Tab-separated table of C-alpha atoms in Angstrom:
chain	number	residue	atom	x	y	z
A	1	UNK	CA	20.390	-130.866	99.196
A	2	UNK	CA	19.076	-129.087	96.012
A	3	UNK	CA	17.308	-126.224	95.096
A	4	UNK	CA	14.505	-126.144	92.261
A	5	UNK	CA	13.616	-122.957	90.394
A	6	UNK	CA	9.608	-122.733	90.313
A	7	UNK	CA	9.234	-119.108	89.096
A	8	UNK	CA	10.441	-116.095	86.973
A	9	UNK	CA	10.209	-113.312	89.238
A	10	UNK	CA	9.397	-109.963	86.841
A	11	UNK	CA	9.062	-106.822	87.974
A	12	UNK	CA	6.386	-104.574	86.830
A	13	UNK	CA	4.512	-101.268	87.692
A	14	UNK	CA	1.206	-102.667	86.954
A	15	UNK	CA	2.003	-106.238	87.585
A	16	UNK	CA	-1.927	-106.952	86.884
A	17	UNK	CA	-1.590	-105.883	83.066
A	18	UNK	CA	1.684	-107.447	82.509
A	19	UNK	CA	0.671	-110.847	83.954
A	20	UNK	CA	-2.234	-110.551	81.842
A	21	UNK	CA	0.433	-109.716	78.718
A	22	UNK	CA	2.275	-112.831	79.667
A	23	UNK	CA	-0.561	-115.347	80.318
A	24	UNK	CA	-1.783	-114.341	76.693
A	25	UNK	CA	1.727	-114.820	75.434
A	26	UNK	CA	2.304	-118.103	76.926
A	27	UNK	CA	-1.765	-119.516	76.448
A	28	UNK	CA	-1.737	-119.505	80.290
A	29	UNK	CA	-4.085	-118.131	83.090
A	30	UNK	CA	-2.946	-114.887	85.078
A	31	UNK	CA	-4.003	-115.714	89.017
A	32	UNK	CA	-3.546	-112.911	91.826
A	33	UNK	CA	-3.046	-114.826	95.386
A	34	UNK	CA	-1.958	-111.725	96.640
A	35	UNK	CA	-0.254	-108.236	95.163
A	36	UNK	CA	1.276	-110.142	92.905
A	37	UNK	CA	0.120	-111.709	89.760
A	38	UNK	CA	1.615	-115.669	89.177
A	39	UNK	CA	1.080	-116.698	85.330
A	40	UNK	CA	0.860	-120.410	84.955
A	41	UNK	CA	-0.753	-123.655	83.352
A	42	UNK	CA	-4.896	-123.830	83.762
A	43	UNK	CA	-5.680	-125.575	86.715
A	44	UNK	CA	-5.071	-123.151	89.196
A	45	UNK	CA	-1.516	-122.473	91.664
A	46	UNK	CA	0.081	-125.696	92.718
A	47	UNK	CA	2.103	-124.866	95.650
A	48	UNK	CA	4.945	-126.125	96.490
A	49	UNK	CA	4.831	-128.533	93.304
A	50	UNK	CA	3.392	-126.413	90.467
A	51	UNK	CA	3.734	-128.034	87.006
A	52	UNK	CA	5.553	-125.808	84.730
A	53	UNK	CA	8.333	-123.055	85.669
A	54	UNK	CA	5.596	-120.280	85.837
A	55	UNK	CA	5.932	-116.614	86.202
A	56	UNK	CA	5.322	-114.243	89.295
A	57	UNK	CA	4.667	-110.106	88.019
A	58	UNK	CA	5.609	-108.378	91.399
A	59	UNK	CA	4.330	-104.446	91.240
A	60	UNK	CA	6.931	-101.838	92.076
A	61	UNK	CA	6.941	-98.524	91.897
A	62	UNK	CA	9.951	-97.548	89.466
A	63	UNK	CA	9.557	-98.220	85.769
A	64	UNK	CA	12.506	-100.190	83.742
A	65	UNK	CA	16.046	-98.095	83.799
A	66	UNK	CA	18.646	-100.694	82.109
A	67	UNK	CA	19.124	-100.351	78.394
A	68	UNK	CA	18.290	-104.680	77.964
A	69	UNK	CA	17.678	-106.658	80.715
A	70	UNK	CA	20.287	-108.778	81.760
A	71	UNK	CA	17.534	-111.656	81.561
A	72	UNK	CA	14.776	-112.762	79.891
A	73	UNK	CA	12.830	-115.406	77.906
A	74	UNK	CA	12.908	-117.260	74.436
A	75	UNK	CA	9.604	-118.124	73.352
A	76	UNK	CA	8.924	-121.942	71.471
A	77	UNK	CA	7.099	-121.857	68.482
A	78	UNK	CA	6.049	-125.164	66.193
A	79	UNK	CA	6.169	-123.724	62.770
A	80	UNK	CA	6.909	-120.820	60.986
A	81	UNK	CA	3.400	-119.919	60.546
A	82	UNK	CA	2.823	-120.295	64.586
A	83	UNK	CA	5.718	-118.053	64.827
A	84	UNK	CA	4.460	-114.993	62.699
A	85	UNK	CA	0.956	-115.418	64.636
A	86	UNK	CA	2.615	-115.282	67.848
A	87	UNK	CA	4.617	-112.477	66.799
A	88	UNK	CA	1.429	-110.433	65.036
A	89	UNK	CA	-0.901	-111.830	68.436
A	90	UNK	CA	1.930	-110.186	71.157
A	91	UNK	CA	2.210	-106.867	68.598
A	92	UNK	CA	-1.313	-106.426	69.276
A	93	UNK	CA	-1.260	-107.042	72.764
A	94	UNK	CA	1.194	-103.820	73.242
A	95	UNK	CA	4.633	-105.704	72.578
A	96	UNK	CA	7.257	-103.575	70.356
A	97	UNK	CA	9.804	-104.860	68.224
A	98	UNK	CA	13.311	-103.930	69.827
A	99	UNK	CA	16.470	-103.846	68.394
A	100	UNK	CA	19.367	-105.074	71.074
A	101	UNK	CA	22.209	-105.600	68.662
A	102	UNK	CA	20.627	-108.824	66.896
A	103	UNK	CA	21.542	-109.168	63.418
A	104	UNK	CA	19.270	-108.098	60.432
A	105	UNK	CA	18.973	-111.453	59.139
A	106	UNK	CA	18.265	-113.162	62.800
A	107	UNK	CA	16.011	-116.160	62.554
A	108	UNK	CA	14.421	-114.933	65.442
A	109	UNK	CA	12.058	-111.738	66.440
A	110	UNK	CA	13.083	-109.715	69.743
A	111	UNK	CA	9.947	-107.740	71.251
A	112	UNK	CA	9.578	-106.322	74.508
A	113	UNK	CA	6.293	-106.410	76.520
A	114	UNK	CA	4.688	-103.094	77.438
A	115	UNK	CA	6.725	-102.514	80.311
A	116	UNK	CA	9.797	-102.814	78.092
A	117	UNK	CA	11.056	-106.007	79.312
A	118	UNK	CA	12.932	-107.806	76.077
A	119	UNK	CA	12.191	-111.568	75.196
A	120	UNK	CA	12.515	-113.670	71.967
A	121	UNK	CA	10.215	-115.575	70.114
A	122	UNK	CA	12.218	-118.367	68.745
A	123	UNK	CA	12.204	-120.096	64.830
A	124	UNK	CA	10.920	-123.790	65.209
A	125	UNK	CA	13.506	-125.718	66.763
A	126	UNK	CA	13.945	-129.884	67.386
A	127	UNK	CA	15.387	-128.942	70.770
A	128	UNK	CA	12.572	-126.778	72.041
A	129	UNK	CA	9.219	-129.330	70.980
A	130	UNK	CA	8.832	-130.349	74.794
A	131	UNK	CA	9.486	-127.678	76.526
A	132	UNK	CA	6.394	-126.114	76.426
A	133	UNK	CA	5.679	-122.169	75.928
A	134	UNK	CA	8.794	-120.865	77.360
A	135	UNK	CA	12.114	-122.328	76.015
A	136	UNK	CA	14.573	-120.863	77.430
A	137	UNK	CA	15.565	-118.515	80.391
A	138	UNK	CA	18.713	-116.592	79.430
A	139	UNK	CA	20.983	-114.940	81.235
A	140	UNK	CA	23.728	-112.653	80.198
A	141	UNK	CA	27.074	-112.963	81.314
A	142	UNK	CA	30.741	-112.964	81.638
A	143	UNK	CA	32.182	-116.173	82.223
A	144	UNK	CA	29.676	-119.111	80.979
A	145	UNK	CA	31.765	-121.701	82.167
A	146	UNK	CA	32.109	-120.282	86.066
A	147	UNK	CA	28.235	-119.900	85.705
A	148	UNK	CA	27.759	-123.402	85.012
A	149	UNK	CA	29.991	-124.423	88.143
A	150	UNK	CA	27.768	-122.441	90.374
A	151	UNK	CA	24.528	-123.586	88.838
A	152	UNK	CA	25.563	-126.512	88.696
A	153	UNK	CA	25.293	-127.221	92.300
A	154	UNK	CA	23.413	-124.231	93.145
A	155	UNK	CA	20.332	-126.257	91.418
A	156	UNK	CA	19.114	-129.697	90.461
A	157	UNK	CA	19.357	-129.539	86.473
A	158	UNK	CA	21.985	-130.891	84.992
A	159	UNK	CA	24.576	-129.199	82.849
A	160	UNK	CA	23.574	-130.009	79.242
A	161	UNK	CA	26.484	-128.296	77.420
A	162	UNK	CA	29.024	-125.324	77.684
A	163	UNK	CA	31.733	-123.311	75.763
A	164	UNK	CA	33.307	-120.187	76.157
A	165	UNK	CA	30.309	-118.584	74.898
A	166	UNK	CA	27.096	-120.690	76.469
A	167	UNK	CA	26.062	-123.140	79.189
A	168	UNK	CA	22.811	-124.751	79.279
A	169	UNK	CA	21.181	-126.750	81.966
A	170	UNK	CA	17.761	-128.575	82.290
A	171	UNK	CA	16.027	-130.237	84.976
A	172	UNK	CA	17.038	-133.703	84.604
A	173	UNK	CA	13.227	-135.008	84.247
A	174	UNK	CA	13.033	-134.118	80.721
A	175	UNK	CA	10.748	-131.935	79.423
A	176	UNK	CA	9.837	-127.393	80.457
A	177	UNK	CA	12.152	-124.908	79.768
A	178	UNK	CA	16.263	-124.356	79.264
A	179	UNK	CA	18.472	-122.097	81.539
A	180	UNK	CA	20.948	-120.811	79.141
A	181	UNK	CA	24.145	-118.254	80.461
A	182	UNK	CA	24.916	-116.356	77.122
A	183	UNK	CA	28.078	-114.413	76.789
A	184	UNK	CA	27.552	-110.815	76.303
A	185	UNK	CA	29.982	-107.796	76.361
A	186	UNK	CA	27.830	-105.687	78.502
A	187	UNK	CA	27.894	-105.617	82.244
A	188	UNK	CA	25.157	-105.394	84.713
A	189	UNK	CA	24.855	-102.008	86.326
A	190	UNK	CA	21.126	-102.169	88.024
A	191	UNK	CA	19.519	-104.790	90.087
A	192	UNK	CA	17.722	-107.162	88.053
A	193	UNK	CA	14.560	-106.262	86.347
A	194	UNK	CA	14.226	-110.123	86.246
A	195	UNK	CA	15.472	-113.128	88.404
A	196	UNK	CA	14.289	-116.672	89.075
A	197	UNK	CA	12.984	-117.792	92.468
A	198	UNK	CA	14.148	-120.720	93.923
A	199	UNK	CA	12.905	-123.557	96.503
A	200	UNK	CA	13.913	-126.369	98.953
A	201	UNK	CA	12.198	-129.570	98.384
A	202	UNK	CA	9.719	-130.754	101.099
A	203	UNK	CA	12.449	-131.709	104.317
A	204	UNK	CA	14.985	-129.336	103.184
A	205	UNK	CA	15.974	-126.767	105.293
A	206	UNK	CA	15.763	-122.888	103.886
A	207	UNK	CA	19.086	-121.607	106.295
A	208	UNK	CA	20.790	-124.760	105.423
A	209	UNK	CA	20.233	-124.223	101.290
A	210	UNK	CA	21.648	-120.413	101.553
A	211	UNK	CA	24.845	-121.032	103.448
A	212	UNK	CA	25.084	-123.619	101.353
A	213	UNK	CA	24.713	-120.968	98.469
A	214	UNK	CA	27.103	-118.756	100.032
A	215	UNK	CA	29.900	-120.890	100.268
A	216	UNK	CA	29.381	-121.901	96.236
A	217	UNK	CA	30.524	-118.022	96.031
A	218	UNK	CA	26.744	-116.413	96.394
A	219	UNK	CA	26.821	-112.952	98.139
A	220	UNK	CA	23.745	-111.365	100.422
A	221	UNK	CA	21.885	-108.560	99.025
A	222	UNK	CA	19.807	-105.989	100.162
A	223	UNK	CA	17.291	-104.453	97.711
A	224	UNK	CA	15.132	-102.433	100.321
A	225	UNK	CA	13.322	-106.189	100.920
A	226	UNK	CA	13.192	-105.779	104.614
A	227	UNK	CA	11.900	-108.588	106.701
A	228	UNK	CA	10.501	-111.220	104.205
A	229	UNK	CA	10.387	-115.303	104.415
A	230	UNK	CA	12.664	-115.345	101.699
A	231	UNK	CA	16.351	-115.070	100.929
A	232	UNK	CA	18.004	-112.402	98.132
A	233	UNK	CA	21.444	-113.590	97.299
A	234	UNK	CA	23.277	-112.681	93.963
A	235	UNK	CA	25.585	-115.524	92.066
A	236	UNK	CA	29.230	-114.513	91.260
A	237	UNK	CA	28.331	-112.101	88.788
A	238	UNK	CA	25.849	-109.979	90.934
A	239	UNK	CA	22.596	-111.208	89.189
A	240	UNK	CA	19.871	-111.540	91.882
A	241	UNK	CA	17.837	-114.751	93.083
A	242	UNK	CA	15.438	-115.546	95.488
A	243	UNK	CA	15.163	-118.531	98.078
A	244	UNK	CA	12.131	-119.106	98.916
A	245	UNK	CA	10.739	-120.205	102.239
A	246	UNK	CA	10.229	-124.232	102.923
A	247	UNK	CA	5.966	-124.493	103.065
A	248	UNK	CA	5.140	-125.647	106.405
């Protein structure tokens, strides 16, 4: 049994304009199958098998409270002319440079979108030239290494690399986006502005996946959610997932 992630859930007051932010960030379409707003590759949703780890703007009604997020996204760029037009194209779309205790001399620019969610736009790097519009998903955290041990299973990507400091995994096809757990000093005191959402395989049973979860040291949480189809769960250090239901 393995689990697959297939979104980044973000929370957003007007999910409408930040999935529009984000699908002009990424050079992707913004579709609303619901109240929320899924940003993804042209072509329209492909559920359960969509093509790229997309992103899924779910309105609430509270606005941003953490200081940083405890999670959020590394943009690719090609060259370092792409990367001062993607930086001058998202300043223009409402995003703000932020400072979040980066360097002066950082090769990369931190922004937050309008809603004050914090992401990266990366320098040109070798490792990043197939993995489309969003690089990396990072995570801050305590212990990289125990984070790799429960994503490890908790997931099918592979483990790529860890220290003390980092782990990175990928899904072992090659190709879209990195998970990274960064070592940070801070410590999560909210629920998660941002989490990924997860899902079985065709077959795979949904109960069957989350005890499995819980017994890899996941805990059950309750965010108000009431009765949904999906599972909230938090991994050792408290940060927040979803497991979606099995499409029947």
């Amino acid at each position: 049994m393995a689990l697959r992630p297939v979104q980044v859930n973000i929370k957003a007051r007007d999910a409408a304009a930040i999935g529009r932010f984000w699908a002009e960030a990424l050079g992707w379409s913004a579709y609303s199958p619901g109240m929320t707003t899924y940003v993804g590759p042209a072509g329209g949703l492909v559920w359960p098998d969509p093509v790229a780890l997309g992103i899924d703007v779910v309105p609430v009604p509270d606005g941003k409270t953490a200081t940083k997020n405890r999670t959020h996204l590394d943009l690719a760029t090609t060259s370092a002319a792409h990367q001062a037009e993607l930086v001058a194209r998202l300043e223009a779309l409402g995003a703000a440079r932020v400072h979040v205790g980066q360097g002066g001399d950082v090769p990369w620019t931190v922004l937050a979108d309008p809603e004050g969610n914090e992401f990266c736009v990366l320098e040109p790097r070798e490792a990043h030239q197939d993995t489309g519009p969003i690089a990396v998903v990072v995570v801050d955290c305590v212990d990289p290494r125990a984070m790799a041990r429960f994503w490890g299973e908790a997931i099918d990507w592979e483990l790529c690399e860890v220290t003390d400091d980092h782990a990175l995994l990928r899904s072992a096809e090659g190709g879209g986006p990195y998970l990274e757990f960064l070592r940070t000093p801070d410590v999560k005191t909210v629920p998660d502005r941002i989490h990924l959402d997860l899902l079985p395989y065709p077959g795979d049973d949904q109960a069957a996946e989350v005890a499995r979860l819980r017994a890899l040291g996941a805990t059950d949480v309750d965010l108000g959610q009431g009765e949904v189809s999906w599972a909230v769960l938090a991994d050792p250090e408290g940060h927040e997932f979803c497991v979606l239901a099995v499409p029947s």
